[in-house]
């Protein structure tokens, strides 16, 4: 954790005009930091308020960050992202974020799973947004709401101006782009800045869905709200095909498919597999191989012939699903163990070894808690967030090609990269 006087320190270099586009997690921190260093900062936000996505984060409670030492936080990200984030997370880590909020009166607590939230109150995300807004305004940032950037003007190596919807040209010495990803466009994030950067020759990876619910080709709307727990969601190349990826955690049936922790975490891999060929989903409930489970079932068939298959299934599946699941497996809902043929036994085993969810439908970018894709990390200097080859242009937050798992990691990445973007000017 670095030690820095957050608002009072002054840069020895003359104040610069800094324009920050995007008043979310990354943009607010970048603006606060740059203003704290004595620069003349303007923060442009398309919405009529700052931090709209923070407001809806964590179901309105805002999972601000994740507890633990920095190396542990970094391990949650894919290796290339972790390497890129290391300087930022060391410079402005979870403890610094929480200390900043504490000084603004936001008391936080870490849950057993490491997720850090404000102390439990309805709408606690609003406290977080208000705290960051207070910091920004007290630092002297000129906040302009309802100010949507509509174009970037300039060419490598210098950006000249941001053009606002309505035509106004805003010139500055330094520009920080913090316009977020492309999911939940109604919160203001439409992802258009990535296309403009690409047109200026900045290397980008197109937006791609992540942390989103997964639609199923054959959804089970009647099962909406029912969860499968204690197992792992498996992605295979077709039914019974090669295992491509898996994620341990619960899933929840929705009207259109599945959601829940394991579905969100696997959604990116599912969409990639779906686009490149065959994708099939199953949920492995029993944490054991087929042979021991079959032996157990044969024992039961011998020892307790009147036992209903449904009763055995209840050990694994929610009761409400047992009858319909048996029917889907081609067995009558009142199937007894004593007249269960071999094929029936195999079908019963398949339900708990990999409950067949079937083919996924297209995963929706707009419904993701984060957007994969963004400005390619190799195009960005990880200690300053400066775009390589550009003299005065920085990017931070979800606009970067960073997508952490659920758990407070994405906001932390936005805070840390925003902090770096707001300081260390030459
Ligand atoms: C439903 C949901 C729940 C989430 N929950 C959590 C959670 O609990 N914990 C967690 O860590 N992460 C969570 N996330 C992810 C997290 O909110 C984002 O990763 C994070 O907000 C990214 O910060 P950012 O500043 O880069 O972008 P944002 O916070 O999205 O901010 C970007 C801002 O830029 C503005 N903008 C965009 N384009 C323009 C433009 N052209 N001109 C001017 N302004 C523009 C937008 O209006 C927006 O306010 C959640 C996301 C969603 C959608």
Tab-separated table of C-alpha atoms and ligand atoms in Angstrom:
chain	number	residue	atom	x	y	z
A	1	UNK	CA	0.000	0.000	0.000
A	2	UNK	CA	1.478	3.362	-0.929
A	3	UNK	CA	1.431	6.273	1.465
A	4	UNK	CA	0.193	9.449	-0.134
A	5	UNK	CA	-1.574	12.515	1.145
A	6	UNK	CA	-4.754	12.006	-0.846
A	7	UNK	CA	-5.935	15.523	-1.475
A	8	UNK	CA	-3.334	17.988	-0.303
A	9	UNK	CA	-0.236	16.944	-2.237
A	10	UNK	CA	0.809	19.297	-5.011
A	11	UNK	CA	2.663	18.515	-8.171
A	12	UNK	CA	5.819	20.559	-8.709
A	13	UNK	CA	4.962	20.882	-12.428
A	14	UNK	CA	2.575	23.657	-13.510
A	15	UNK	CA	-1.091	22.705	-13.436
A	16	UNK	CA	-2.343	20.988	-16.534
A	17	UNK	CA	-5.825	20.996	-17.995
A	18	UNK	CA	-7.003	17.414	-17.578
A	19	UNK	CA	-10.226	16.202	-19.194
A	20	UNK	CA	-11.698	12.947	-17.882
A	21	UNK	CA	-14.439	11.262	-19.921
A	22	UNK	CA	-16.730	9.044	-17.836
A	23	UNK	CA	-17.820	9.648	-14.250
A	24	UNK	CA	-17.899	6.054	-13.034
A	25	UNK	CA	-15.621	4.254	-10.599
A	26	UNK	CA	-12.416	4.751	-12.597
A	27	UNK	CA	-13.174	8.280	-13.845
A	28	UNK	CA	-14.103	9.639	-10.418
A	29	UNK	CA	-10.929	8.298	-8.831
A	30	UNK	CA	-8.791	9.547	-11.742
A	31	UNK	CA	-10.350	13.022	-11.545
A	32	UNK	CA	-10.018	13.169	-7.748
A	33	UNK	CA	-6.397	12.128	-7.905
A	34	UNK	CA	-5.424	14.541	-10.700
A	35	UNK	CA	-7.184	17.446	-8.969
A	36	UNK	CA	-5.499	16.498	-5.693
A	37	UNK	CA	-2.197	16.915	-7.501
A	38	UNK	CA	-3.148	20.463	-8.417
A	39	UNK	CA	-4.349	20.023	-11.972
A	40	UNK	CA	-7.404	21.751	-13.449
A	41	UNK	CA	-9.703	18.791	-13.995
A	42	UNK	CA	-12.975	18.586	-15.880
A	43	UNK	CA	-15.027	15.405	-15.479
A	44	UNK	CA	-17.527	14.725	-18.258
A	45	UNK	CA	-20.356	12.326	-17.548
A	46	UNK	CA	-23.083	11.485	-20.036
A	47	UNK	CA	-25.666	10.796	-17.322
A	48	UNK	CA	-27.276	13.395	-15.109
A	49	UNK	CA	-25.500	11.825	-12.138
A	50	UNK	CA	-22.132	10.291	-11.337
A	51	UNK	CA	-21.529	6.594	-10.666
A	52	UNK	CA	-24.707	5.098	-12.106
A	53	UNK	CA	-23.192	1.629	-12.406
A	54	UNK	CA	-21.908	1.722	-8.844
A	55	UNK	CA	-25.500	2.396	-7.792
A	56	UNK	CA	-26.721	-0.872	-9.282
A	57	UNK	CA	-23.666	-2.874	-8.332
A	58	UNK	CA	-23.903	-5.790	-5.936
A	59	UNK	CA	-27.703	-5.761	-6.195
A	60	UNK	CA	-27.767	-2.120	-4.985
A	61	UNK	CA	-25.432	-2.845	-2.089
A	62	UNK	CA	-22.119	-2.478	-3.952
A	63	UNK	CA	-19.500	-5.129	-3.471
A	64	UNK	CA	-16.777	-2.474	-3.313
A	65	UNK	CA	-13.741	-4.689	-3.356
A	66	UNK	CA	-12.386	-8.014	-2.151
A	67	UNK	CA	-10.546	-8.517	1.119
A	68	UNK	CA	-7.056	-9.984	1.279
A	69	UNK	CA	-3.494	-9.199	0.312
A	70	UNK	CA	-2.802	-7.863	-3.187
A	71	UNK	CA	-1.219	-11.089	-4.523
A	72	UNK	CA	-4.394	-12.939	-3.604
A	73	UNK	CA	-6.568	-10.393	-5.392
A	74	UNK	CA	-4.351	-10.621	-8.453
A	75	UNK	CA	-4.733	-14.393	-8.543
A	76	UNK	CA	-8.435	-13.945	-9.260
A	77	UNK	CA	-7.641	-12.420	-12.670
A	78	UNK	CA	-6.337	-14.257	-15.746
A	79	UNK	CA	-2.484	-14.138	-15.711
A	80	UNK	CA	-1.985	-11.410	-18.353
A	81	UNK	CA	-4.541	-9.170	-16.644
A	82	UNK	CA	-2.941	-9.824	-13.252
A	83	UNK	CA	0.490	-8.848	-14.591
A	84	UNK	CA	-0.940	-5.630	-15.975
A	85	UNK	CA	-2.845	-4.797	-12.786
A	86	UNK	CA	0.017	-5.475	-10.371
A	87	UNK	CA	1.458	-1.901	-10.273
A	88	UNK	CA	-1.992	-0.350	-9.895
A	89	UNK	CA	-3.129	-2.707	-7.180
A	90	UNK	CA	0.048	-2.102	-5.216
A	91	UNK	CA	-0.218	1.663	-5.666
A	92	UNK	CA	-3.885	1.915	-4.701
A	93	UNK	CA	-5.111	-1.278	-3.102
A	94	UNK	CA	-8.290	-2.471	-1.425
A	95	UNK	CA	-7.236	-1.082	1.963
A	96	UNK	CA	-6.725	2.382	0.462
A	97	UNK	CA	-10.135	2.324	-1.188
A	98	UNK	CA	-11.787	1.321	2.084
A	99	UNK	CA	-9.828	3.904	4.067
A	100	UNK	CA	-10.913	6.600	1.632
A	101	UNK	CA	-14.533	5.548	2.085
A	102	UNK	CA	-14.162	5.289	5.860
A	103	UNK	CA	-13.010	8.885	5.982
A	104	UNK	CA	-16.192	9.795	4.106
A	105	UNK	CA	-18.282	7.989	6.706
A	106	UNK	CA	-18.883	4.712	4.831
A	107	UNK	CA	-18.406	1.805	7.221
A	108	UNK	CA	-17.659	-1.449	5.446
A	109	UNK	CA	-17.486	-5.101	6.337
A	110	UNK	CA	-15.945	-8.145	4.689
A	111	UNK	CA	-18.212	-11.157	4.390
A	112	UNK	CA	-16.949	-14.682	5.029
A	113	UNK	CA	-16.363	-15.102	1.296
A	114	UNK	CA	-14.092	-12.036	1.214
A	115	UNK	CA	-16.544	-9.711	-0.514
A	116	UNK	CA	-16.526	-6.256	1.027
A	117	UNK	CA	-19.779	-4.282	1.252
A	118	UNK	CA	-20.917	-1.222	3.143
A	119	UNK	CA	-22.533	-2.233	6.453
A	120	UNK	CA	-25.848	-3.821	5.623
A	121	UNK	CA	-28.437	-1.156	4.846
A	122	UNK	CA	-30.844	-0.871	1.944
A	123	UNK	CA	-29.409	1.098	-0.965
A	124	UNK	CA	-25.943	1.129	0.513
A	125	UNK	CA	-24.402	1.524	-2.957
A	126	UNK	CA	-25.765	5.075	-2.902
A	127	UNK	CA	-23.517	5.819	0.088
A	128	UNK	CA	-20.495	4.681	-1.889
A	129	UNK	CA	-21.391	6.817	-4.911
A	130	UNK	CA	-22.078	9.822	-2.693
A	131	UNK	CA	-18.717	9.395	-0.960
A	132	UNK	CA	-16.797	9.359	-4.235
A	133	UNK	CA	-18.785	12.309	-5.541
A	134	UNK	CA	-17.999	14.271	-2.366
A	135	UNK	CA	-14.300	13.539	-2.807
A	136	UNK	CA	-14.370	14.635	-6.428
A	137	UNK	CA	-16.205	17.868	-5.740
A	138	UNK	CA	-14.111	18.764	-2.694
A	139	UNK	CA	-10.954	18.257	-4.742
A	140	UNK	CA	-12.202	21.044	-7.027
A	141	UNK	CA	-13.033	18.964	-10.081
A	142	UNK	CA	-15.352	20.752	-12.534
A	143	UNK	CA	-18.097	18.142	-12.916
A	144	UNK	CA	-20.187	18.366	-16.050
A	145	UNK	CA	-23.228	16.123	-16.056
A	146	UNK	CA	-25.294	15.349	-19.154
A	147	UNK	CA	-22.059	15.793	-21.141
A	148	UNK	CA	-21.727	12.931	-23.586
A	149	UNK	CA	-18.495	12.728	-25.538
A	150	UNK	CA	-19.442	12.151	-29.161
A	151	UNK	CA	-16.038	12.068	-30.855
A	152	UNK	CA	-12.301	12.172	-30.285
A	153	UNK	CA	-10.287	14.719	-32.272
A	154	UNK	CA	-6.600	14.314	-32.949
A	155	UNK	CA	-4.137	11.821	-34.258
A	156	UNK	CA	-1.299	9.874	-32.797
A	157	UNK	CA	0.712	11.057	-30.858
A	158	UNK	CA	-1.672	13.783	-29.566
A	159	UNK	CA	-5.345	13.941	-28.855
A	160	UNK	CA	-6.473	17.518	-29.443
A	161	UNK	CA	-10.009	17.637	-28.108
A	162	UNK	CA	-13.126	15.801	-26.989
A	163	UNK	CA	-16.177	16.747	-29.015
A	164	UNK	CA	-19.388	16.726	-27.011
A	165	UNK	CA	-22.815	15.803	-28.307
A	166	UNK	CA	-24.064	19.216	-29.385
A	167	UNK	CA	-20.754	20.122	-30.979
A	168	UNK	CA	-18.733	21.747	-28.177
A	169	UNK	CA	-15.000	21.091	-28.437
A	170	UNK	CA	-13.156	20.591	-25.182
A	171	UNK	CA	-9.404	21.006	-25.439
A	172	UNK	CA	-7.030	19.845	-22.718
A	173	UNK	CA	-3.390	19.058	-22.081
A	174	UNK	CA	-4.140	15.533	-20.898
A	175	UNK	CA	-7.081	13.264	-21.594
A	176	UNK	CA	-8.253	10.300	-19.547
A	177	UNK	CA	-10.851	7.986	-21.059
A	178	UNK	CA	-12.848	6.136	-18.402
A	179	UNK	CA	-16.052	5.418	-20.255
A	180	UNK	CA	-16.443	1.834	-19.053
A	181	UNK	CA	-17.591	-1.249	-20.956
A	182	UNK	CA	-20.591	-2.019	-23.136
A	183	UNK	CA	-22.981	-3.869	-20.861
A	184	UNK	CA	-26.096	-2.365	-19.279
A	185	UNK	CA	-26.181	0.404	-21.919
A	186	UNK	CA	-29.058	2.083	-20.113
A	187	UNK	CA	-26.591	3.000	-17.358
A	188	UNK	CA	-24.719	5.110	-19.919
A	189	UNK	CA	-22.107	2.623	-21.068
A	190	UNK	CA	-22.588	1.936	-24.751
A	191	UNK	CA	-19.006	1.028	-25.551
A	192	UNK	CA	-18.715	3.423	-28.493
A	193	UNK	CA	-15.368	4.891	-27.398
A	194	UNK	CA	-13.640	1.594	-28.166
A	195	UNK	CA	-14.560	1.931	-31.852
A	196	UNK	CA	-13.229	5.489	-31.965
A	197	UNK	CA	-9.952	4.375	-30.412
A	198	UNK	CA	-9.677	1.559	-32.939
A	199	UNK	CA	-10.190	4.107	-35.726
A	200	UNK	CA	-7.262	6.097	-34.280
A	201	UNK	CA	-5.066	3.018	-34.554
A	202	UNK	CA	-5.249	1.917	-30.913
A	203	UNK	CA	-5.162	-1.886	-30.616
A	204	UNK	CA	-8.472	-3.135	-29.228
A	205	UNK	CA	-10.272	-6.423	-28.667
A	206	UNK	CA	-13.965	-6.174	-29.583
A	207	UNK	CA	-16.442	-6.280	-26.696
A	208	UNK	CA	-17.449	-9.776	-25.685
A	209	UNK	CA	-20.043	-10.975	-23.143
A	210	UNK	CA	-18.909	-11.954	-19.649
A	211	UNK	CA	-20.508	-12.510	-16.219
A	212	UNK	CA	-23.893	-12.768	-17.904
A	213	UNK	CA	-26.837	-15.169	-17.551
A	214	UNK	CA	-26.810	-18.006	-20.080
A	215	UNK	CA	-29.905	-18.580	-22.210
A	216	UNK	CA	-30.684	-22.206	-23.062
A	217	UNK	CA	-31.976	-23.420	-26.415
A	218	UNK	CA	-34.550	-25.366	-24.428
A	219	UNK	CA	-35.267	-23.252	-21.352
A	220	UNK	CA	-37.364	-24.580	-18.464
A	221	UNK	CA	-39.520	-21.571	-17.499
A	222	UNK	CA	-41.553	-23.798	-15.160
A	223	UNK	CA	-38.410	-24.278	-13.075
A	224	UNK	CA	-37.748	-20.550	-12.724
A	225	UNK	CA	-36.232	-19.753	-9.331
A	226	UNK	CA	-35.107	-23.324	-8.590
A	227	UNK	CA	-31.396	-23.771	-7.866
A	228	UNK	CA	-28.996	-26.655	-8.388
A	229	UNK	CA	-26.410	-26.515	-5.627
A	230	UNK	CA	-23.144	-27.965	-4.494
A	231	UNK	CA	-21.851	-29.015	-7.888
A	232	UNK	CA	-20.126	-27.651	-10.953
A	233	UNK	CA	-21.435	-26.284	-14.227
A	234	UNK	CA	-19.676	-28.057	-17.076
A	235	UNK	CA	-19.152	-26.852	-20.617
A	236	UNK	CA	-18.616	-29.644	-23.108
A	237	UNK	CA	-18.117	-29.865	-26.844
A	238	UNK	CA	-21.497	-31.489	-27.432
A	239	UNK	CA	-23.384	-34.019	-25.275
A	240	UNK	CA	-20.864	-36.373	-23.676
A	241	UNK	CA	-18.094	-34.495	-25.514
A	242	UNK	CA	-14.743	-33.172	-24.341
A	243	UNK	CA	-14.844	-31.078	-21.172
A	244	UNK	CA	-13.931	-27.522	-22.221
A	245	UNK	CA	-14.404	-25.666	-18.937
A	246	UNK	CA	-16.153	-26.005	-15.603
A	247	UNK	CA	-17.010	-23.761	-12.697
A	248	UNK	CA	-17.950	-24.877	-9.216
A	249	UNK	CA	-20.939	-23.075	-7.740
A	250	UNK	CA	-24.714	-22.905	-7.773
A	251	UNK	CA	-26.920	-22.248	-10.774
A	252	UNK	CA	-30.425	-20.881	-10.825
A	253	UNK	CA	-33.056	-21.590	-13.457
A	254	UNK	CA	-34.479	-18.457	-15.039
A	255	UNK	CA	-37.278	-17.990	-17.541
A	256	UNK	CA	-34.812	-18.058	-20.447
A	257	UNK	CA	-32.029	-20.281	-19.152
A	258	UNK	CA	-29.712	-20.217	-16.167
A	259	UNK	CA	-28.091	-17.631	-13.938
A	260	UNK	CA	-26.325	-17.843	-10.566
A	261	UNK	CA	-22.606	-17.707	-9.727
A	262	UNK	CA	-21.403	-20.659	-11.822
A	263	UNK	CA	-23.408	-19.565	-14.868
A	264	UNK	CA	-22.101	-15.994	-14.715
A	265	UNK	CA	-18.502	-17.102	-14.346
A	266	UNK	CA	-18.731	-19.611	-17.195
A	267	UNK	CA	-20.701	-17.369	-19.574
A	268	UNK	CA	-17.687	-16.014	-21.417
A	269	UNK	CA	-16.278	-19.479	-22.154
A	270	UNK	CA	-19.765	-20.682	-23.127
A	271	UNK	CA	-20.213	-17.920	-25.680
A	272	UNK	CA	-16.718	-18.484	-27.080
A	273	UNK	CA	-17.413	-22.217	-27.462
A	274	UNK	CA	-20.837	-21.564	-28.946
A	275	UNK	CA	-19.396	-19.230	-31.573
A	276	UNK	CA	-16.609	-21.587	-32.522
A	277	UNK	CA	-18.596	-24.795	-32.727
A	278	UNK	CA	-20.562	-27.054	-30.478
A	279	UNK	CA	-21.343	-26.171	-26.882
A	280	UNK	CA	-23.300	-28.246	-24.416
A	281	UNK	CA	-23.962	-27.635	-20.724
A	282	UNK	CA	-24.413	-30.056	-17.866
A	283	UNK	CA	-24.430	-29.636	-14.113
A	284	UNK	CA	-22.360	-32.188	-12.194
A	285	UNK	CA	-24.101	-32.563	-8.857
A	286	UNK	CA	-22.534	-35.752	-7.543
A	287	UNK	CA	-18.919	-35.176	-6.729
A	288	UNK	CA	-17.864	-38.749	-7.537
A	289	UNK	CA	-17.286	-40.996	-10.504
A	290	UNK	CA	-19.905	-43.079	-12.276
A	291	UNK	CA	-18.605	-46.458	-11.021
A	292	UNK	CA	-18.993	-45.893	-7.225
A	293	UNK	CA	-22.340	-44.205	-7.752
A	294	UNK	CA	-23.586	-47.075	-9.903
A	295	UNK	CA	-22.373	-49.581	-7.310
A	296	UNK	CA	-24.343	-47.695	-4.660
A	297	UNK	CA	-27.430	-47.726	-6.844
A	298	UNK	CA	-27.123	-51.486	-7.510
A	299	UNK	CA	-26.856	-52.083	-3.754
A	300	UNK	CA	-30.003	-50.076	-3.226
A	301	UNK	CA	-31.822	-51.976	-5.975
A	302	UNK	CA	-30.910	-55.241	-4.267
A	303	UNK	CA	-31.529	-54.175	-0.676
A	304	UNK	CA	-34.563	-51.948	-1.047
A	305	UNK	CA	-36.479	-52.910	-4.188
A	306	UNK	CA	-39.532	-50.811	-3.349
A	307	UNK	CA	-37.551	-47.616	-3.090
A	308	UNK	CA	-38.717	-45.032	-5.612
A	309	UNK	CA	-36.112	-43.645	-8.006
A	310	UNK	CA	-37.521	-40.262	-7.138
A	311	UNK	CA	-36.594	-40.718	-3.462
A	312	UNK	CA	-33.009	-41.474	-4.407
A	313	UNK	CA	-32.937	-38.474	-6.706
A	314	UNK	CA	-34.098	-36.167	-3.919
A	315	UNK	CA	-30.725	-36.619	-2.313
A	316	UNK	CA	-29.282	-34.628	-5.190
A	317	UNK	CA	-31.983	-32.545	-6.810
A	318	UNK	CA	-34.559	-30.136	-5.359
A	319	UNK	CA	-37.792	-32.076	-4.798
A	320	UNK	CA	-39.705	-29.947	-7.281
A	321	UNK	CA	-37.407	-31.049	-10.085
A	322	UNK	CA	-37.319	-34.787	-9.415
A	323	UNK	CA	-40.524	-35.782	-11.217
A	324	UNK	CA	-39.900	-33.600	-14.309
A	325	UNK	CA	-36.235	-34.647	-14.399
A	326	UNK	CA	-37.184	-38.333	-14.403
A	327	UNK	CA	-39.593	-37.704	-17.230
A	328	UNK	CA	-36.921	-35.820	-19.187
A	329	UNK	CA	-34.667	-38.850	-18.689
A	330	UNK	CA	-37.390	-41.076	-20.189
A	331	UNK	CA	-38.433	-42.624	-16.869
A	332	UNK	CA	-41.877	-42.490	-15.280
A	333	UNK	CA	-42.129	-40.157	-12.265
A	334	UNK	CA	-43.125	-43.165	-10.077
A	335	UNK	CA	-40.285	-45.443	-11.265
A	336	UNK	CA	-39.351	-48.091	-8.650
A	337	UNK	CA	-35.806	-49.289	-8.178
A	338	UNK	CA	-36.683	-52.998	-8.506
A	339	UNK	CA	-37.835	-52.736	-12.114
A	340	UNK	CA	-35.230	-50.222	-13.197
A	341	UNK	CA	-33.506	-51.626	-16.313
A	342	UNK	CA	-29.817	-51.020	-16.989
A	343	UNK	CA	-30.564	-48.216	-19.453
A	344	UNK	CA	-32.845	-46.613	-16.868
A	345	UNK	CA	-30.132	-46.854	-14.240
A	346	UNK	CA	-27.683	-45.166	-16.593
A	347	UNK	CA	-30.228	-42.431	-17.313
A	348	UNK	CA	-30.754	-41.885	-13.584
A	349	UNK	CA	-27.000	-41.686	-13.010
A	350	UNK	CA	-26.618	-39.202	-15.865
A	351	UNK	CA	-29.004	-36.835	-14.092
A	352	UNK	CA	-26.670	-36.411	-11.149
A	353	UNK	CA	-23.330	-36.851	-12.913
A	354	UNK	CA	-24.098	-34.146	-15.476
A	355	UNK	CA	-27.659	-32.883	-15.272
A	356	UNK	CA	-28.365	-32.147	-18.945
A	357	UNK	CA	-29.055	-28.474	-19.562
A	358	UNK	CA	-28.339	-28.795	-23.254
A	359	UNK	CA	-27.242	-26.278	-25.839
A	360	UNK	CA	-26.779	-22.657	-24.783
A	361	UNK	CA	-28.266	-19.779	-26.758
A	362	UNK	CA	-26.357	-16.554	-27.551
A	363	UNK	CA	-25.064	-14.903	-24.359
A	364	UNK	CA	-26.110	-11.254	-24.290
A	365	UNK	CA	-23.280	-8.693	-23.967
A	366	UNK	CA	-25.724	-6.155	-22.570
A	367	UNK	CA	-26.687	-8.361	-19.632
A	368	UNK	CA	-23.154	-8.907	-18.343
A	369	UNK	CA	-21.856	-7.548	-15.057
A	370	UNK	CA	-18.731	-6.734	-16.984
A	371	UNK	CA	-17.678	-6.618	-20.634
A	372	UNK	CA	-14.736	-8.642	-21.794
A	373	UNK	CA	-12.686	-7.014	-24.536
A	374	UNK	CA	-11.488	-3.415	-24.575
A	375	UNK	CA	-8.218	-1.599	-25.156
A	376	UNK	CA	-5.525	-4.249	-25.436
A	377	UNK	CA	-3.273	-4.305	-22.413
A	378	UNK	CA	-0.049	-4.439	-24.395
A	379	UNK	CA	-0.952	-1.017	-25.825
A	380	UNK	CA	-1.016	0.535	-22.342
A	381	UNK	CA	1.779	1.440	-19.942
A	382	UNK	CA	0.778	-0.413	-16.726
A	383	UNK	CA	2.330	2.158	-14.345
A	384	UNK	CA	0.537	5.193	-15.778
A	385	UNK	CA	-2.285	3.884	-17.980
A	386	UNK	CA	-0.774	5.967	-20.810
A	387	UNK	CA	-1.480	4.674	-24.297
A	388	UNK	CA	1.828	3.746	-25.864
A	389	UNK	CA	2.742	6.028	-28.747
A	390	UNK	CA	0.495	8.809	-27.452
A	391	UNK	CA	1.755	11.838	-25.524
A	392	UNK	CA	-1.387	12.855	-23.690
A	393	UNK	CA	-3.918	10.033	-23.693
A	394	UNK	CA	-4.693	7.572	-20.921
A	395	UNK	CA	-7.346	4.908	-20.489
A	396	UNK	CA	-8.580	3.186	-17.343
A	397	UNK	CA	-11.342	1.034	-15.871
A	398	UNK	CA	-13.482	-1.352	-17.824
A	399	UNK	CA	-12.529	0.309	-21.107
A	400	UNK	CA	-9.366	-1.746	-20.706
A	401	UNK	CA	-9.385	-5.407	-21.699
A	402	UNK	CA	-9.892	-6.507	-18.100
A	403	UNK	CA	-12.695	-8.662	-16.746
A	404	UNK	CA	-12.342	-10.092	-13.282
A	405	UNK	CA	-14.704	-12.546	-11.617
A	406	UNK	CA	-17.654	-11.592	-9.422
A	407	UNK	CA	-16.549	-10.553	-5.929
A	408	UNK	CA	-15.530	-6.884	-5.961
A	409	UNK	CA	-12.595	-7.429	-8.299
A	410	UNK	CA	-13.912	-5.341	-11.181
A	411	UNK	CA	-14.549	-2.240	-9.132
A	412	UNK	CA	-11.143	-2.625	-7.496
A	413	UNK	CA	-9.535	-2.853	-10.957
A	414	UNK	CA	-11.383	0.328	-11.948
A	415	UNK	CA	-10.280	2.177	-8.794
A	416	UNK	CA	-6.641	1.091	-9.104
A	417	UNK	CA	-6.281	1.849	-12.807
A	418	UNK	CA	-8.191	5.128	-12.364
A	419	UNK	CA	-5.813	6.148	-9.617
A	420	UNK	CA	-2.766	5.561	-11.811
A	421	UNK	CA	-4.366	7.411	-14.721
A	422	UNK	CA	-4.839	10.423	-12.454
A	423	UNK	CA	-1.234	10.795	-11.387
A	424	UNK	CA	2.425	10.619	-12.391
A	425	UNK	CA	2.354	13.228	-15.132
A	426	UNK	CA	5.714	14.112	-16.609
B	1	LIG	C1	-25.517	-5.147	-12.588
B	1	LIG	C2	-24.049	-4.973	-12.261
B	1	LIG	C3	-23.587	-5.264	-10.998
B	1	LIG	C4	-22.230	-5.140	-10.698
B	1	LIG	N1	-21.811	-5.401	-9.432
B	1	LIG	C5	-20.494	-5.261	-9.131
B	1	LIG	C6	-20.041	-5.427	-7.800
B	1	LIG	O1	-20.826	-5.587	-6.863
B	1	LIG	N2	-18.689	-5.358	-7.578
B	1	LIG	C7	-17.786	-5.126	-8.585
B	1	LIG	O2	-16.589	-5.097	-8.340
B	1	LIG	N3	-18.211	-4.890	-9.842
B	1	LIG	C8	-19.530	-4.938	-10.129
B	1	LIG	N4	-19.957	-4.684	-11.403
B	1	LIG	C9	-18.957	-4.248	-12.408
B	1	LIG	C10	-18.542	-2.787	-12.144
B	1	LIG	O3	-19.693	-2.009	-11.894
B	1	LIG	C11	-17.774	-2.210	-13.318
B	1	LIG	O4	-16.740	-3.087	-13.684
B	1	LIG	C12	-17.204	-0.842	-12.970
B	1	LIG	O5	-18.252	0.056	-12.682
B	1	LIG	C13	-16.348	-0.290	-14.089
B	1	LIG	O6	-15.955	1.004	-13.746
B	1	LIG	P1	-15.665	2.081	-14.891
B	1	LIG	O7	-15.468	3.381	-14.189
B	1	LIG	O8	-14.628	1.594	-15.786
B	1	LIG	O9	-17.000	2.135	-15.727
B	1	LIG	P2	-18.424	2.640	-15.258
B	1	LIG	O10	-18.579	2.560	-13.793
B	1	LIG	O11	-19.397	1.926	-16.110
B	1	LIG	O12	-18.398	4.182	-15.636
B	1	LIG	C14	-18.299	4.650	-16.956
B	1	LIG	C15	-19.039	5.962	-17.041
B	1	LIG	O13	-18.759	6.572	-18.281
B	1	LIG	C16	-19.924	7.179	-18.767
B	1	LIG	N5	-19.820	7.260	-20.226
B	1	LIG	C17	-19.817	6.250	-21.116
B	1	LIG	N6	-19.674	6.723	-22.359
B	1	LIG	C18	-19.566	8.060	-22.240
B	1	LIG	C19	-19.391	9.113	-23.173
B	1	LIG	N7	-19.317	8.879	-24.504
B	1	LIG	N8	-19.334	10.401	-22.729
B	1	LIG	C20	-19.413	10.671	-21.397
B	1	LIG	N9	-19.595	9.695	-20.465
B	1	LIG	C21	-19.650	8.420	-20.883
B	1	LIG	C22	-21.044	6.253	-18.326
B	1	LIG	O14	-22.274	6.916	-18.258
B	1	LIG	C23	-20.540	5.774	-16.961
B	1	LIG	O15	-21.049	6.566	-15.919
B	1	LIG	C24	-21.311	-4.749	-11.716
B	1	LIG	C25	-21.793	-4.425	-12.986
B	1	LIG	C26	-23.150	-4.525	-13.259
B	1	LIG	C27	-23.638	-4.158	-14.625
